[in-house]
Amino acid sequence: MTPPSDDVIIVEELTRTYRVPIRAGGLRAALASVIRREFRTVEAVTRLSFRVPAGQVVGLIGPNGAGKTTTMKLLAGVLQPTAGAATVLGFRPGRRERTFLASIALLRGSQPIGGATELTVQDQFQFRRLLYEIPRPDYTTHLAELEDLLGLGDLLHRQVRALSLGQRMRAGLALALLHRPRVLFLDEPTIGLDASAALAFRDFVARYAATTGAAVILTSHYLAEVEALCSRVILIDRGRLRFDGALPALARSLASWKEIRLSHDGRRDVAWSAYGELVDDRDGSVSLRVDRDRVPEVAARLLAEVRPTDVSVVDPPLELVLDRFYREGDPR
């Protein structure tokens, strides 16, 4: 079954709500709740819409509790939507059809390997081969490639329960990719990996998407990882879409200011607050935060009145914009 367009993931007004019990503190309230329970509705994902074409790696970002993992679970068929719809490779994820499940992979950093932990890593691979009916020649080729990429040689004959978190992540990544899925859902995939393994994984995912045409949705709190892998980011907050586009445009979308950075000859008689919000002032270098629509005017005044030795206008650092957004909400 193939999708009717180049978009392998189509999300339209996707919504997921939960009913959670509530009660006041104290023994009396606890006893009363046994007879009559009260609930409130929590919106985990609200009317979320986006599309992902084949071969694209998309970063799904947002603060803790934004709905990122819930979205992943909905698209992988782990959860059922309350309203709206989603299709992945033309399938409704919630139906969990065999062909659909054989075409996707969901990897969660918090639980990279499921099943019995008494099994060895090699046993897990053999089980996965049987489960997905992977021809033995393909299995041998895929496993050799993954073993070399992720350094699995010393892990294959060890029990899963004896592995460290980083080792479990390496083995879990290999298991997720063994059957060559056409869609990858990666939820914090490099937790526990050292710098070298994380870099190797990023390179592999980028090459995998480019050579196989697989669509990839990645959640990560490591902005460097998102910048290295994703040509596009989707920012959600409280389950709602806040931004969908190229990463460089994200700071411009969230921040109504720019930074004017200038170098000077060490002058201390300048009232920088007259030009903008002082961000940094040290070693003859100053950074000012200025409203976007005032940048030309302020830059002209600085050139005429301060006469800096160098001046540049830049968008604010994305890390700063996202930090303010996560802590305070919309920083504009």
mmCIF file of N, CA and C in Angstrom, residues 201-280:
data_model
loop_
_atom_site.group_PDB
_atom_site.id
_atom_site.type_symbol
_atom_site.label_atom_id
_atom_site.label_comp_id
_atom_site.label_asym_id
_atom_site.label_seq_id
_atom_site.Cartn_x
_atom_site.Cartn_y
_atom_site.Cartn_z
ATOM 1 N N PHE A 201 26.416 7.815 14.857
ATOM 2 C CA PHE A 201 24.992 7.563 14.669
ATOM 3 C C PHE A 201 24.353 8.642 13.813
ATOM 4 N N ARG A 202 24.680 9.904 14.078
ATOM 5 C CA ARG A 202 24.113 10.996 13.285
ATOM 6 C C ARG A 202 24.478 10.841 11.814
ATOM 7 N N ASP A 203 25.737 10.512 11.552
ATOM 8 C CA ASP A 203 26.170 10.335 10.175
ATOM 9 C C ASP A 203 25.414 9.195 9.514
ATOM 10 N N PHE A 204 25.211 8.106 10.264
ATOM 11 C CA PHE A 204 24.520 6.951 9.697
ATOM 12 C C PHE A 204 23.064 7.282 9.377
ATOM 13 N N VAL A 205 22.377 7.966 10.281
ATOM 14 C CA VAL A 205 20.972 8.316 10.051
ATOM 15 C C VAL A 205 20.849 9.222 8.828
ATOM 16 N N ALA A 206 21.745 10.196 8.698
ATOM 17 C CA ALA A 206 21.702 11.093 7.540
ATOM 18 C C ALA A 206 21.905 10.312 6.245
ATOM 19 N N ARG A 207 22.878 9.396 6.238
ATOM 20 C CA ARG A 207 23.132 8.605 5.031
ATOM 21 C C ARG A 207 21.984 7.637 4.771
ATOM 22 N N TYR A 208 21.433 7.081 5.847
ATOM 23 C CA TYR A 208 20.329 6.129 5.701
ATOM 24 C C TYR A 208 19.125 6.802 5.046
ATOM 25 N N ALA A 209 18.778 7.986 5.507
ATOM 26 C CA ALA A 209 17.637 8.711 4.935
ATOM 27 C C ALA A 209 17.908 9.096 3.483
ATOM 28 N N ALA A 210 19.137 9.519 3.195
ATOM 29 C CA ALA A 210 19.463 9.966 1.840
ATOM 30 C C ALA A 210 19.488 8.812 0.847
ATOM 31 N N THR A 211 19.985 7.652 1.261
ATOM 32 C CA THR A 211 20.158 6.540 0.323
ATOM 33 C C THR A 211 18.920 5.665 0.200
ATOM 34 N N THR A 212 18.115 5.572 1.254
ATOM 35 C CA THR A 212 16.946 4.696 1.221
ATOM 36 C C THR A 212 15.645 5.456 1.020
ATOM 37 N N GLY A 213 15.666 6.790 1.204
ATOM 38 C CA GLY A 213 14.434 7.565 1.099
ATOM 39 C C GLY A 213 13.548 7.444 2.319
ATOM 40 N N ALA A 214 14.111 6.960 3.420
ATOM 41 C CA ALA A 214 13.330 6.820 4.651
ATOM 42 C C ALA A 214 13.025 8.199 5.238
ATOM 43 N N ALA A 215 11.819 8.354 5.752
ATOM 44 C CA ALA A 215 11.454 9.560 6.485
ATOM 45 C C ALA A 215 11.807 9.351 7.956
ATOM 46 N N VAL A 216 12.338 10.380 8.589
ATOM 47 C CA VAL A 216 12.796 10.267 9.968
ATOM 48 C C VAL A 216 12.223 11.423 10.779
ATOM 49 N N ILE A 217 11.629 11.098 11.928
ATOM 50 C CA ILE A 217 11.240 12.119 12.897
ATOM 51 C C ILE A 217 12.059 11.874 14.157
ATOM 52 N N LEU A 218 12.751 12.904 14.588
ATOM 53 C CA LEU A 218 13.694 12.814 15.699
ATOM 54 C C LEU A 218 13.310 13.790 16.794
ATOM 55 N N THR A 219 13.240 13.318 18.030
ATOM 56 C CA THR A 219 13.134 14.227 19.169
ATOM 57 C C THR A 219 14.459 14.206 19.903
ATOM 58 N N SER A 220 14.912 15.375 20.322
ATOM 59 C CA SER A 220 16.176 15.449 21.041
ATOM 60 C C SER A 220 16.247 16.772 21.776
ATOM 61 N N HIS A 221 16.839 16.735 22.970
ATOM 62 C CA HIS A 221 17.109 17.962 23.697
ATOM 63 C C HIS A 221 18.496 18.497 23.365
ATOM 64 N N TYR A 222 19.255 17.766 22.547
ATOM 65 C CA TYR A 222 20.569 18.211 22.117
ATOM 66 C C TYR A 222 20.416 19.016 20.833
ATOM 67 N N LEU A 223 20.509 20.327 20.936
ATOM 68 C CA LEU A 223 20.291 21.179 19.774
ATOM 69 C C LEU A 223 21.329 20.902 18.697
ATOM 70 N N ALA A 224 22.558 20.583 19.099
ATOM 71 C CA ALA A 224 23.597 20.276 18.111
ATOM 72 C C ALA A 224 23.197 19.070 17.267
ATOM 73 N N GLU A 225 22.529 18.108 17.882
ATOM 74 C CA GLU A 225 22.084 16.928 17.155
ATOM 75 C C GLU A 225 21.004 17.296 16.136
ATOM 76 N N VAL A 226 20.080 18.142 16.548
ATOM 77 C CA VAL A 226 19.020 18.584 15.641
ATOM 78 C C VAL A 226 19.618 19.381 14.489
ATOM 79 N N GLU A 227 20.555 20.270 14.796
ATOM 80 C CA GLU A 227 21.184 21.085 13.753
ATOM 81 C C GLU A 227 21.961 20.223 12.768
ATOM 82 N N ALA A 228 22.609 19.167 13.274
ATOM 83 C CA ALA A 228 23.428 18.315 12.417
ATOM 84 C C ALA A 228 22.584 17.438 11.497
ATOM 85 N N LEU A 229 21.397 17.044 11.947
ATOM 86 C CA LEU A 229 20.611 16.048 11.217
ATOM 87 C C LEU A 229 19.418 16.613 10.452
ATOM 88 N N CYS A 230 18.807 17.657 10.978
ATOM 89 C CA CYS A 230 17.460 18.014 10.509
ATOM 90 C C CYS A 230 17.471 19.239 9.602
ATOM 91 N N SER A 231 16.886 19.071 8.432
ATOM 92 C CA SER A 231 16.701 20.198 7.520
ATOM 93 C C SER A 231 15.461 21.010 7.891
ATOM 94 N N ARG A 232 14.658 20.459 8.764
ATOM 95 C CA ARG A 232 13.395 21.093 9.131
ATOM 96 C C ARG A 232 13.092 20.761 10.589
ATOM 97 N N VAL A 233 12.493 21.695 11.301
ATOM 98 C CA VAL A 233 12.102 21.450 12.683
ATOM 99 C C VAL A 233 10.625 21.782 12.867
ATOM 100 N N ILE A 234 9.995 21.020 13.746
ATOM 101 C CA ILE A 234 8.615 21.280 14.164
ATOM 102 C C ILE A 234 8.654 21.527 15.664
ATOM 103 N N LEU A 235 8.251 22.697 16.076
ATOM 104 C CA LEU A 235 8.238 23.061 17.494
ATOM 105 C C LEU A 235 6.813 22.968 18.007
ATOM 106 N N ILE A 236 6.610 22.175 19.043
ATOM 107 C CA ILE A 236 5.293 22.103 19.668
ATOM 108 C C ILE A 236 5.414 22.480 21.139
ATOM 109 N N ASP A 237 4.361 23.053 21.659
ATOM 110 C CA ASP A 237 4.300 23.445 23.064
ATOM 111 C C ASP A 237 2.879 23.236 23.555
ATOM 112 N N ARG A 238 2.751 22.519 24.663
ATOM 113 C CA ARG A 238 1.436 22.165 25.199
ATOM 114 C C ARG A 238 0.592 21.459 24.128
ATOM 115 N N GLY A 239 1.255 20.646 23.324
ATOM 116 C CA GLY A 239 0.567 19.850 22.326
ATOM 117 C C GLY A 239 0.160 20.583 21.068
ATOM 118 N N ARG A 240 0.508 21.851 20.964
ATOM 119 C CA ARG A 240 0.100 22.646 19.809
ATOM 120 C C ARG A 240 1.306 23.029 18.952
ATOM 121 N N LEU A 241 1.084 23.112 17.650
ATOM 122 C CA LEU A 241 2.139 23.496 16.723
ATOM 123 C C LEU A 241 2.463 24.975 16.889
ATOM 124 N N ARG A 242 3.763 25.258 17.108
ATOM 125 C CA ARG A 242 4.191 26.648 17.236
ATOM 126 C C ARG A 242 5.061 27.102 16.073
ATOM 127 N N PHE A 243 5.755 26.165 15.429
ATOM 128 C CA PHE A 243 6.618 26.530 14.307
ATOM 129 C C PHE A 243 6.862 25.287 13.472
ATOM 130 N N ASP A 244 6.925 25.473 12.157
ATOM 131 C CA ASP A 244 7.236 24.389 11.234
ATOM 132 C C ASP A 244 8.005 24.999 10.064
ATOM 133 N N GLY A 245 9.288 24.691 9.986
ATOM 134 C CA GLY A 245 10.075 25.266 8.906
ATOM 135 C C GLY A 245 11.546 24.971 9.074
ATOM 136 N N ALA A 246 12.375 25.687 8.308
ATOM 137 C CA ALA A 246 13.818 25.503 8.355
ATOM 138 C C ALA A 246 14.372 25.999 9.687
ATOM 139 N N LEU A 247 15.396 25.323 10.175
ATOM 140 C CA LEU A 247 15.957 25.655 11.479
ATOM 141 C C LEU A 247 16.441 27.100 11.578
ATOM 142 N N PRO A 248 17.142 27.644 10.565
ATOM 143 C CA PRO A 248 17.610 29.034 10.696
ATOM 144 C C PRO A 248 16.475 30.048 10.871
ATOM 145 N N ALA A 249 15.280 29.701 10.402
ATOM 146 C CA ALA A 249 14.156 30.636 10.513
ATOM 147 C C ALA A 249 13.495 30.586 11.881
ATOM 148 N N LEU A 250 13.864 29.599 12.704
ATOM 149 C CA LEU A 250 13.187 29.433 13.989
ATOM 150 C C LEU A 250 13.450 30.611 14.914
ATOM 151 N N ALA A 251 14.703 31.027 15.014
ATOM 152 C CA ALA A 251 15.015 32.164 15.882
ATOM 153 C C ALA A 251 14.306 33.424 15.419
ATOM 154 N N ARG A 252 14.241 33.601 14.089
ATOM 155 C CA ARG A 252 13.552 34.789 13.570
ATOM 156 C C ARG A 252 12.066 34.747 13.882
ATOM 157 N N SER A 253 11.501 33.535 13.908
ATOM 158 C CA SER A 253 10.073 33.400 14.183
ATOM 159 C C SER A 253 9.747 33.670 15.653
ATOM 160 N N LEU A 254 10.632 33.216 16.555
ATOM 161 C CA LEU A 254 10.332 33.313 17.978
ATOM 162 C C LEU A 254 10.804 34.616 18.614
ATOM 163 N N ALA A 255 11.813 35.227 18.029
ATOM 164 C CA ALA A 255 12.397 36.410 18.653
ATOM 165 C C ALA A 255 12.094 37.654 17.837
ATOM 166 N N SER A 256 11.615 38.692 18.495
ATOM 167 C CA SER A 256 11.296 39.946 17.817
ATOM 168 C C SER A 256 12.486 40.903 17.837
ATOM 169 N N TRP A 257 13.653 40.411 18.253
ATOM 170 C CA TRP A 257 14.835 41.249 18.323
ATOM 171 C C TRP A 257 15.997 40.624 17.550
ATOM 172 N N LYS A 258 17.006 41.451 17.325
ATOM 173 C CA LYS A 258 18.293 40.991 16.815
ATOM 174 C C LYS A 258 19.386 41.478 17.749
ATOM 175 N N GLU A 259 20.571 40.966 17.550
ATOM 176 C CA GLU A 259 21.710 41.423 18.326
ATOM 177 C C GLU A 259 22.637 42.244 17.433
ATOM 178 N N ILE A 260 23.033 43.407 17.938
ATOM 179 C CA ILE A 260 24.068 44.203 17.288
ATOM 180 C C ILE A 260 25.349 43.996 18.086
ATOM 181 N N ARG A 261 26.341 43.449 17.445
ATOM 182 C CA ARG A 261 27.620 43.190 18.094
ATOM 183 C C ARG A 261 28.660 44.142 17.516
ATOM 184 N N LEU A 262 29.371 44.819 18.391
ATOM 185 C CA LEU A 262 30.353 45.781 17.902
ATOM 186 C C LEU A 262 31.618 45.737 18.754
ATOM 187 N N SER A 263 32.699 46.107 18.124
ATOM 188 C CA SER A 263 33.982 46.237 18.811
ATOM 189 C C SER A 263 34.340 47.717 18.872
ATOM 190 N N HIS A 264 34.971 48.142 19.984
ATOM 191 C CA HIS A 264 35.335 49.551 20.129
ATOM 192 C C HIS A 264 36.731 49.639 20.754
ATOM 193 N N ASP A 265 37.199 50.853 20.946
ATOM 194 C CA ASP A 265 38.568 51.066 21.411
ATOM 195 C C ASP A 265 38.688 51.137 22.925
ATOM 196 N N GLY A 266 37.740 50.525 23.635
ATOM 197 C CA GLY A 266 37.808 50.489 25.097
ATOM 198 C C GLY A 266 37.112 51.645 25.786
ATOM 199 N N ARG A 267 36.273 52.374 25.098
ATOM 200 C CA ARG A 267 35.583 53.518 25.690
ATOM 201 C C ARG A 267 34.648 53.091 26.809
ATOM 202 N N ARG A 268 34.626 53.859 27.895
ATOM 203 C CA ARG A 268 33.748 53.577 29.031
ATOM 204 C C ARG A 268 32.723 54.682 29.251
ATOM 205 N N ASP A 269 32.679 55.663 28.357
ATOM 206 C CA ASP A 269 31.780 56.808 28.534
ATOM 207 C C ASP A 269 30.490 56.680 27.729
ATOM 208 N N VAL A 270 30.216 55.477 27.229
ATOM 209 C CA VAL A 270 29.036 55.288 26.393
ATOM 210 C C VAL A 270 27.899 54.683 27.219
ATOM 211 N N ALA A 271 26.725 55.292 27.171
ATOM 212 C CA ALA A 271 25.530 54.757 27.834
ATOM 213 C C ALA A 271 24.855 53.786 26.865
ATOM 214 N N TRP A 272 25.271 52.549 26.913
ATOM 215 C CA TRP A 272 24.782 51.558 25.944
ATOM 216 C C TRP A 272 23.274 51.363 26.020
ATOM 217 N N SER A 273 22.691 51.574 27.203
ATOM 218 C CA SER A 273 21.249 51.385 27.344
ATOM 219 C C SER A 273 20.442 52.360 26.488
ATOM 220 N N ALA A 274 21.086 53.425 26.008
ATOM 221 C CA ALA A 274 20.394 54.366 25.139
ATOM 222 C C ALA A 274 20.182 53.798 23.739
ATOM 223 N N TYR A 275 20.906 52.725 23.439
ATOM 224 C CA TYR A 275 20.802 52.126 22.111
ATOM 225 C C TYR A 275 20.004 50.822 22.109
ATOM 226 N N GLY A 276 20.011 50.123 23.225
ATOM 227 C CA GLY A 276 19.302 48.850 23.310
ATOM 228 C C GLY A 276 19.614 48.153 24.619
ATOM 229 N N GLU A 277 19.109 46.951 24.763
ATOM 230 C CA GLU A 277 19.350 46.181 25.981
ATOM 231 C C GLU A 277 20.748 45.579 25.935
ATOM 232 N N LEU A 278 21.564 45.913 26.942
ATOM 233 C CA LEU A 278 22.935 45.424 26.985
ATOM 234 C C LEU A 278 22.955 43.947 27.350
ATOM 235 N N VAL A 279 23.515 43.115 26.469
ATOM 236 C CA VAL A 279 23.611 41.685 26.690
ATOM 237 C C VAL A 279 24.984 41.311 27.204
ATOM 238 N N ASP A 280 26.039 41.956 26.656
ATOM 239 C CA ASP A 280 27.405 41.613 27.040
ATOM 240 C C ASP A 280 28.303 42.822 26.805
#
